[in-house]
Amino acid sequence: MFKPNYLILVLCFFAASLSGHATAQWHQKSFQVMGTQAHVEFWLEQNEHSSISDSPAQLIEKVEQEMHRIDRLMSPYKPNSQLSHINQQAGIAPVKVNQELFNLLLDSRQIAELTQGTFDITYASIGYQYDYRQGQKPAKSDINQALDAIDYRAVMLDKQQSSVRFKNQDVRIDLGGIAKGHAVKQCLAILKAAGIKHGLVSAGGDTGLLGDRRGRPWFVGIKHPRAAEKTAVQLPLSDESISTSGDYERYFIEDGVRYHHIINPKTGDSARKVVSVSIIGKNSTYVDALSTAVFVKGLQEGMALINKLPEYEAIIIDNQQTLHVSRGLQEN
Ligand code: ADP
Ligand code: MG
């Protein structure tokens, strides 16, 4: 009597572990959104005890749709986005916007204050005159004329009305330095709400991590700034977000000078003190905006700022391609 029972037990165990293998696995998808490549990846354990109601495909679809929704709301290239509407109207009269966009405008102002205006969404007052694909930049006189309008204080936010008003008609805004971080944050929340414990969401240079990679850290690479195929460094991370700003994503070179998509709000010209900045922290939105700000600030000022913020760490690659890390990342 003992033997058959034992056998049944063993068989049951095998059946259980086999079915476990069939439904618990990594799921992933890469797709294009916000003018860049996005990626979602997660471990889904689906068995009868699972609280996860979505199928892997449904969950991936939710994440993808969330990114497209944010793009439709915030893209400066879509004439019907709320952002375009603000740029068309807010110089004339207050424009009511949805709460999510309003909150991101509040975040943008807070980060502008935190970074002494090196992160400033009104950079767009001149930014829209650059076309990196066409190799076009504004004339010096156009830059000089626009400089007055580059000032985060020129964006007036009315919390009661949830409305935006510009100081004058020359002001324009663009959320390109913060929207992808926000999108990553939203998508991580979707995965978390679905019960996912191990996941990754990325959009361009912004990556958010949920938990670890099942007992091991995730490895997030920072691109080599001057060799597209190479990785400068791989970072083991869990439960963090990381954002990289580089001068190699969108640029053209004219007379030996690199014109790229990160603009110093004080000069209206591309920032050229460093070539790559990565910021690590829990808040995906903030790490995105901070990587842009620290890029503008450069090594000394940028590192000094991050060393004052205990929740964030930085990896900066300077013009000599030397890598520098903030205090929290240094071994001691
Ligand atoms: P990426 O968009 O490649 O991820 P970043 O996070 O560094 O890189 O963001 C760069 C984008 O931020 C630019 O394409 C532009 O839309 C916007 N931007 C450029 N300069 C500034 C600035 N000084 N402050 C805020 N946003 C900026
Ligand atoms: Mg950024």
Short mmCIF file of C-alpha atoms and ligand atoms in Angstrom, two decimals:
data_model
loop_
_atom_site.label_atom_id
_atom_site.label_comp_id
_atom_site.label_asym_id
_atom_site.label_seq_id
_atom_site.Cartn_x
_atom_site.Cartn_y
_atom_site.Cartn_z
CA MET A 1 0.00 0.00 0.00
CA PHE A 2 2.82 2.36 0.78
CA LYS A 3 4.50 2.23 -2.62
CA PRO A 4 1.61 3.23 -4.89
CA ASN A 5 0.69 6.12 -2.63
CA TYR A 6 4.23 7.36 -2.71
CA LEU A 7 4.23 7.09 -6.49
CA ILE A 8 1.04 9.08 -6.77
CA LEU A 9 2.50 11.75 -4.58
CA VAL A 10 5.60 11.97 -6.72
CA LEU A 11 3.53 12.09 -9.90
CA CYS A 12 1.33 14.84 -8.45
CA PHE A 13 4.41 16.83 -7.59
CA PHE A 14 5.75 16.49 -11.12
CA ALA A 15 2.42 17.45 -12.63
CA ALA A 16 2.27 20.53 -10.41
CA SER A 17 5.78 21.63 -11.19
CA LEU A 18 5.29 21.04 -14.91
CA SER A 19 2.13 23.10 -15.04
CA GLY A 20 3.96 25.74 -13.02
CA HIS A 21 6.64 25.91 -15.66
CA ALA A 22 4.10 26.18 -18.42
CA THR A 23 2.43 29.32 -17.07
CA ALA A 24 5.10 31.13 -15.04
CA GLN A 25 7.57 32.87 -17.29
CA TRP A 26 9.00 36.12 -18.56
CA HIS A 27 6.86 38.12 -20.96
CA GLN A 28 8.17 41.02 -22.99
CA LYS A 29 7.56 43.35 -25.88
CA SER A 30 9.36 46.24 -27.56
CA PHE A 31 7.46 48.93 -29.42
CA GLN A 32 7.80 52.46 -30.79
CA VAL A 33 6.24 55.39 -28.96
CA MET A 34 7.12 59.02 -28.14
CA GLY A 35 9.64 59.02 -30.96
CA THR A 36 11.68 56.28 -29.33
CA GLN A 37 11.85 52.58 -28.54
CA ALA A 38 9.95 51.37 -25.48
CA HIS A 39 10.15 48.02 -23.76
CA VAL A 40 8.14 46.14 -21.15
CA GLU A 41 9.16 42.93 -19.47
CA PHE A 42 7.78 41.07 -16.45
CA TRP A 43 7.55 37.75 -14.69
CA LEU A 44 4.02 36.47 -14.42
CA GLU A 45 3.15 33.58 -12.23
CA GLN A 46 -0.27 32.40 -13.25
CA ASN A 47 -1.89 29.60 -11.34
CA GLU A 48 -5.25 29.10 -9.71
CA HIS A 49 -4.11 30.99 -6.60
CA SER A 50 -2.90 33.97 -8.59
CA SER A 51 -4.66 37.27 -8.06
CA ILE A 52 -3.57 38.48 -11.50
CA SER A 53 -6.63 38.76 -13.69
CA ASP A 54 -5.02 40.01 -16.90
CA SER A 55 -3.37 37.67 -19.33
CA PRO A 56 0.26 38.55 -20.16
CA ALA A 57 -0.82 39.88 -23.55
CA GLN A 58 -3.51 42.06 -21.97
CA LEU A 59 -1.07 43.48 -19.47
CA ILE A 60 1.45 44.29 -22.20
CA GLU A 61 -1.34 45.94 -24.19
CA LYS A 62 -2.30 48.08 -21.17
CA VAL A 63 1.29 49.30 -20.78
CA GLU A 64 1.61 50.05 -24.49
CA GLN A 65 -1.70 51.92 -24.55
CA GLU A 66 -0.71 53.94 -21.49
CA MET A 67 2.41 55.19 -23.26
CA HIS A 68 0.40 56.09 -26.35
CA ARG A 69 -2.19 57.88 -24.21
CA ILE A 70 0.51 60.00 -22.58
CA ASP A 71 2.04 60.71 -25.98
CA ARG A 72 -1.34 61.89 -27.33
CA LEU A 73 -1.73 64.17 -24.30
CA MET A 74 1.77 65.64 -24.19
CA SER A 75 3.34 65.45 -27.64
CA PRO A 76 4.43 68.80 -29.07
CA TYR A 77 4.24 67.25 -32.55
CA LYS A 78 0.56 66.32 -32.38
CA PRO A 79 -1.48 69.47 -33.11
CA ASN A 80 -4.41 68.15 -31.05
CA SER A 81 -2.48 67.27 -27.90
CA GLN A 82 -3.26 69.30 -24.79
CA LEU A 83 0.34 70.44 -24.83
CA SER A 84 -0.05 71.88 -28.34
CA HIS A 85 -3.26 73.51 -27.24
CA ILE A 86 -1.43 75.17 -24.34
CA ASN A 87 1.30 76.42 -26.67
CA GLN A 88 -1.30 77.88 -29.03
CA GLN A 89 -3.55 79.50 -26.43
CA ALA A 90 -1.85 80.09 -23.07
CA GLY A 91 -0.12 83.25 -24.28
CA ILE A 92 -3.56 84.76 -24.85
CA ALA A 93 -5.75 83.35 -22.07
CA PRO A 94 -5.64 80.70 -19.32
CA VAL A 95 -6.01 77.15 -20.64
CA LYS A 96 -7.68 74.50 -18.50
CA VAL A 97 -5.81 71.20 -18.60
CA ASN A 98 -6.40 67.77 -17.17
CA GLN A 99 -5.12 67.01 -13.69
CA GLU A 100 -2.36 64.65 -14.76
CA LEU A 101 -0.81 67.19 -17.12
CA PHE A 102 -1.28 69.96 -14.56
CA ASN A 103 0.53 67.88 -11.93
CA LEU A 104 3.41 67.25 -14.33
CA LEU A 105 3.62 71.02 -14.90
CA LEU A 106 3.80 71.45 -11.12
CA ASP A 107 6.57 68.83 -10.94
CA SER A 108 8.39 70.63 -13.76
CA ARG A 109 8.27 73.91 -11.86
CA GLN A 110 9.48 72.27 -8.66
CA ILE A 111 12.41 70.67 -10.48
CA ALA A 112 13.22 73.98 -12.19
CA GLU A 113 13.46 75.55 -8.73
CA LEU A 114 15.50 72.65 -7.37
CA THR A 115 17.96 72.87 -10.28
CA GLN A 116 18.25 76.67 -10.48
CA GLY A 117 16.46 76.73 -13.82
CA THR A 118 18.75 74.27 -15.63
CA PHE A 119 15.67 72.10 -16.10
CA ASP A 120 13.18 74.44 -17.70
CA ILE A 121 10.33 73.36 -19.96
CA THR A 122 10.25 76.85 -21.51
CA TYR A 123 13.56 75.99 -23.20
CA ALA A 124 11.08 75.22 -26.01
CA SER A 125 10.65 78.96 -26.66
CA ILE A 126 13.83 78.49 -28.71
CA GLY A 127 13.96 74.66 -28.78
CA TYR A 128 11.31 74.37 -31.46
CA GLN A 129 13.57 76.20 -33.89
CA TYR A 130 16.12 73.36 -33.85
CA ASP A 131 15.65 70.47 -36.24
CA TYR A 132 18.33 67.87 -35.58
CA ARG A 133 17.30 65.59 -38.42
CA GLN A 134 17.45 68.42 -40.93
CA GLY A 135 20.58 69.89 -39.33
CA GLN A 136 18.86 73.21 -38.67
CA LYS A 137 19.48 75.67 -35.84
CA PRO A 138 18.16 79.13 -35.08
CA ALA A 139 20.22 82.23 -35.94
CA LYS A 140 21.97 84.08 -33.08
CA SER A 141 19.47 86.91 -33.41
CA ASP A 142 16.53 84.50 -33.06
CA ILE A 143 18.11 83.02 -29.93
CA ASN A 144 18.66 86.46 -28.40
CA GLN A 145 15.07 87.38 -29.09
CA ALA A 146 13.75 84.18 -27.48
CA LEU A 147 15.92 84.25 -24.34
CA ASP A 148 13.47 86.44 -22.42
CA ALA A 149 10.74 83.85 -22.91
CA ILE A 150 12.92 81.05 -21.50
CA ASP A 151 11.95 81.29 -17.85
CA TYR A 152 9.94 78.73 -15.90
CA ARG A 153 8.35 81.60 -13.96
CA ALA A 154 6.67 82.68 -17.19
CA VAL A 155 4.37 79.65 -16.84
CA MET A 156 1.64 80.57 -14.38
CA LEU A 157 -0.23 77.69 -12.82
CA ASP A 158 -3.62 78.14 -11.19
CA LYS A 159 -4.28 75.18 -8.89
CA GLN A 160 -7.93 76.09 -8.26
CA GLN A 161 -8.74 76.25 -11.95
CA SER A 162 -6.18 73.65 -13.02
CA SER A 163 -5.22 76.11 -15.72
CA VAL A 164 -2.06 77.38 -17.37
CA ARG A 165 -1.27 80.89 -18.53
CA PHE A 166 1.93 82.17 -20.18
CA LYS A 167 3.42 85.56 -19.39
CA ASN A 168 3.42 86.42 -23.08
CA GLN A 169 2.97 84.97 -26.53
CA ASP A 170 6.65 84.15 -27.05
CA VAL A 171 6.60 81.43 -24.36
CA ARG A 172 6.43 77.80 -25.39
CA ILE A 173 6.80 74.62 -23.37
CA ASP A 174 7.91 71.06 -24.13
CA LEU A 175 7.83 68.11 -21.74
CA GLY A 176 10.42 66.04 -23.67
CA GLY A 177 12.73 66.10 -20.65
CA ILE A 178 10.18 64.66 -18.20
CA ALA A 179 7.29 62.95 -20.03
CA LYS A 180 9.07 59.65 -20.63
CA GLY A 181 9.94 59.39 -16.95
CA HIS A 182 6.31 60.08 -16.13
CA ALA A 183 5.22 57.41 -18.61
CA VAL A 184 7.59 54.89 -17.03
CA LYS A 185 6.18 55.74 -13.61
CA GLN A 186 2.60 55.25 -14.80
CA CYS A 187 3.41 51.93 -16.44
CA LEU A 188 5.22 50.61 -13.38
CA ALA A 189 2.08 51.45 -11.39
CA ILE A 190 -0.01 49.43 -13.86
CA LEU A 191 2.27 46.41 -13.46
CA LYS A 192 2.32 46.78 -9.69
CA ALA A 193 -1.47 47.04 -9.49
CA ALA A 194 -1.68 43.84 -11.52
CA GLY A 195 0.38 42.08 -8.85
CA ILE A 196 3.68 41.95 -10.77
CA LYS A 197 6.70 41.63 -8.49
CA HIS A 198 9.50 41.55 -11.07
CA GLY A 199 9.25 43.93 -14.01
CA LEU A 200 10.98 46.47 -16.21
CA VAL A 201 9.58 49.34 -18.27
CA SER A 202 11.71 51.55 -20.46
CA ALA A 203 11.17 54.42 -22.89
CA GLY A 204 14.32 55.64 -24.64
CA GLY A 205 16.90 56.41 -21.98
CA ASP A 206 14.44 56.02 -19.11
CA THR A 207 14.12 52.70 -17.28
CA GLY A 208 12.01 51.77 -14.26
CA LEU A 209 12.39 48.54 -12.32
CA LEU A 210 9.93 46.67 -10.17
CA GLY A 211 11.72 44.39 -7.72
CA ASP A 212 14.69 42.38 -8.92
CA ARG A 213 15.11 39.81 -11.68
CA ARG A 214 14.01 36.96 -9.44
CA GLY A 215 16.86 36.68 -7.00
CA ARG A 216 19.34 38.59 -9.15
CA PRO A 217 19.53 42.31 -9.88
CA TRP A 218 18.53 43.74 -13.22
CA PHE A 219 21.47 44.94 -15.27
CA VAL A 220 20.91 48.29 -16.92
CA GLY A 221 23.51 49.47 -19.41
CA ILE A 222 24.64 53.03 -20.00
CA LYS A 223 25.55 53.49 -23.65
CA HIS A 224 29.06 54.40 -24.63
CA PRO A 225 28.62 58.04 -25.69
CA ARG A 226 30.92 57.75 -28.71
CA ALA A 227 30.51 54.12 -29.81
CA ALA A 228 26.86 53.36 -30.51
CA GLU A 229 27.24 49.58 -30.21
CA LYS A 230 29.19 49.67 -26.96
CA THR A 231 28.09 49.87 -23.35
CA ALA A 232 30.06 52.19 -21.07
CA VAL A 233 28.96 50.49 -17.87
CA GLN A 234 26.41 47.93 -16.65
CA LEU A 235 24.68 48.69 -13.38
CA PRO A 236 23.11 46.08 -11.12
CA LEU A 237 19.84 47.62 -9.91
CA SER A 238 16.62 46.56 -8.21
CA ASP A 239 13.50 48.59 -7.45
CA GLU A 240 15.02 51.78 -8.86
CA SER A 241 14.61 54.02 -11.86
CA ILE A 242 17.45 55.27 -14.00
CA SER A 243 17.48 57.93 -16.69
CA THR A 244 20.30 58.74 -19.08
CA SER A 245 20.67 61.99 -21.00
CA GLY A 246 23.28 61.97 -23.74
CA ASP A 247 24.42 64.27 -26.53
CA TYR A 248 24.47 61.37 -29.01
CA GLU A 249 20.77 60.58 -29.47
CA ARG A 250 19.65 63.54 -31.54
CA TYR A 251 22.35 65.79 -32.94
CA PHE A 252 24.19 67.16 -35.94
CA ILE A 253 27.68 68.52 -36.25
CA GLU A 254 28.41 71.83 -37.98
CA ASP A 255 31.91 73.34 -38.20
CA GLY A 256 33.08 70.81 -35.63
CA VAL A 257 30.42 71.87 -33.11
CA ARG A 258 27.84 69.38 -31.86
CA TYR A 259 24.25 70.66 -31.80
CA HIS A 260 22.05 68.32 -29.79
CA HIS A 261 18.72 68.17 -28.01
CA ILE A 262 19.67 69.27 -24.48
CA ILE A 263 19.52 73.03 -24.33
CA ASN A 264 21.08 75.34 -21.78
CA PRO A 265 18.16 77.65 -20.91
CA LYS A 266 20.59 80.52 -20.20
CA THR A 267 22.14 80.50 -23.67
CA GLY A 268 19.56 78.82 -25.91
CA ASP A 269 22.43 76.70 -27.25
CA SER A 270 23.19 73.01 -26.68
CA ALA A 271 24.83 72.18 -23.34
CA ARG A 272 28.40 70.98 -23.88
CA LYS A 273 30.04 70.54 -20.48
CA VAL A 274 29.60 66.74 -20.40
CA VAL A 275 28.50 63.99 -22.81
CA SER A 276 26.35 61.68 -20.69
CA VAL A 277 24.50 61.87 -17.38
CA SER A 278 22.60 59.07 -15.67
CA ILE A 279 20.54 59.60 -12.54
CA ILE A 280 19.34 56.78 -10.31
CA GLY A 281 16.47 57.08 -7.81
CA LYS A 282 13.01 55.82 -6.92
CA ASN A 283 11.03 58.57 -8.65
CA SER A 284 11.03 57.92 -12.42
CA THR A 285 9.74 61.40 -13.22
CA TYR A 286 12.41 63.12 -11.18
CA VAL A 287 15.33 61.03 -12.43
CA ASP A 288 14.32 61.90 -16.01
CA ALA A 289 14.23 65.64 -15.37
CA LEU A 290 17.30 65.56 -13.14
CA SER A 291 19.39 63.84 -15.81
CA THR A 292 18.60 66.71 -18.18
CA ALA A 293 19.33 69.33 -15.49
CA VAL A 294 22.64 67.77 -14.42
CA PHE A 295 23.64 67.52 -18.09
CA VAL A 296 23.18 71.29 -18.38
CA LYS A 297 24.98 71.97 -15.10
CA GLY A 298 28.03 69.90 -16.00
CA LEU A 299 30.32 67.85 -13.76
CA GLN A 300 31.12 70.12 -10.79
CA GLU A 301 27.78 71.83 -10.31
CA GLY A 302 25.77 68.78 -11.34
CA MET A 303 27.57 66.43 -8.99
CA ALA A 304 27.33 68.97 -6.15
CA LEU A 305 23.56 69.09 -6.61
CA ILE A 306 23.16 65.30 -6.62
CA ASN A 307 25.45 64.89 -3.60
CA LYS A 308 23.06 67.18 -1.73
CA LEU A 309 20.05 65.01 -2.62
CA PRO A 310 20.21 61.74 -0.62
CA GLU A 311 17.55 60.06 -2.76
CA TYR A 312 19.48 60.36 -6.02
CA GLU A 313 22.80 59.17 -7.41
CA ALA A 314 24.61 60.20 -10.58
CA ILE A 315 27.01 58.78 -13.13
CA ILE A 316 28.52 61.47 -15.32
CA ILE A 317 30.77 60.96 -18.34
CA ASP A 318 32.78 64.11 -19.03
CA ASN A 319 34.20 65.46 -22.30
CA GLN A 320 37.36 63.40 -21.84
CA GLN A 321 35.13 60.33 -21.52
CA THR A 322 36.06 59.87 -17.87
CA LEU A 323 33.35 58.41 -15.71
CA HIS A 324 32.46 60.08 -12.40
CA VAL A 325 30.06 58.80 -9.75
CA SER A 326 28.25 60.52 -6.90
CA ARG A 327 29.22 59.89 -3.29
CA GLY A 328 26.60 57.23 -2.65
CA LEU A 329 28.04 55.06 -5.44
CA GLN A 330 31.65 55.33 -4.28
CA GLU A 331 33.13 52.41 -2.39
CA ASN A 332 34.56 53.32 0.94
P1 ADP B 1 15.85 61.87 -24.04
O1 ADP B 1 14.68 62.66 -24.51
O2 ADP B 1 16.78 61.46 -25.14
O3 ADP B 1 15.51 60.76 -23.09
P2 ADP B 1 16.52 63.73 -21.96
O4 ADP B 1 15.82 63.05 -20.87
O5 ADP B 1 17.83 64.33 -21.62
O6 ADP B 1 16.79 62.83 -23.20
O7 ADP B 1 15.60 64.85 -22.47
C1 ADP B 1 15.98 65.67 -23.53
C2 ADP B 1 14.75 66.36 -23.96
O8 ADP B 1 14.38 67.29 -22.95
C3 ADP B 1 14.91 67.16 -25.21
O9 ADP B 1 14.61 66.39 -26.35
C4 ADP B 1 13.93 68.28 -25.00
O10 ADP B 1 12.64 67.83 -25.36
C5 ADP B 1 13.94 68.49 -23.50
N1 ADP B 1 14.90 69.50 -23.03
C6 ADP B 1 16.05 69.94 -23.61
N2 ADP B 1 16.68 70.82 -22.85
C7 ADP B 1 15.92 70.98 -21.74
C8 ADP B 1 16.05 71.77 -20.55
N3 ADP B 1 17.08 72.56 -20.33
N4 ADP B 1 15.05 71.66 -19.63
C9 ADP B 1 13.99 70.86 -19.82
N5 ADP B 1 13.83 70.09 -20.90
C10 ADP B 1 14.78 70.14 -21.86
MG MG B 2 15.79 63.66 -18.94
#
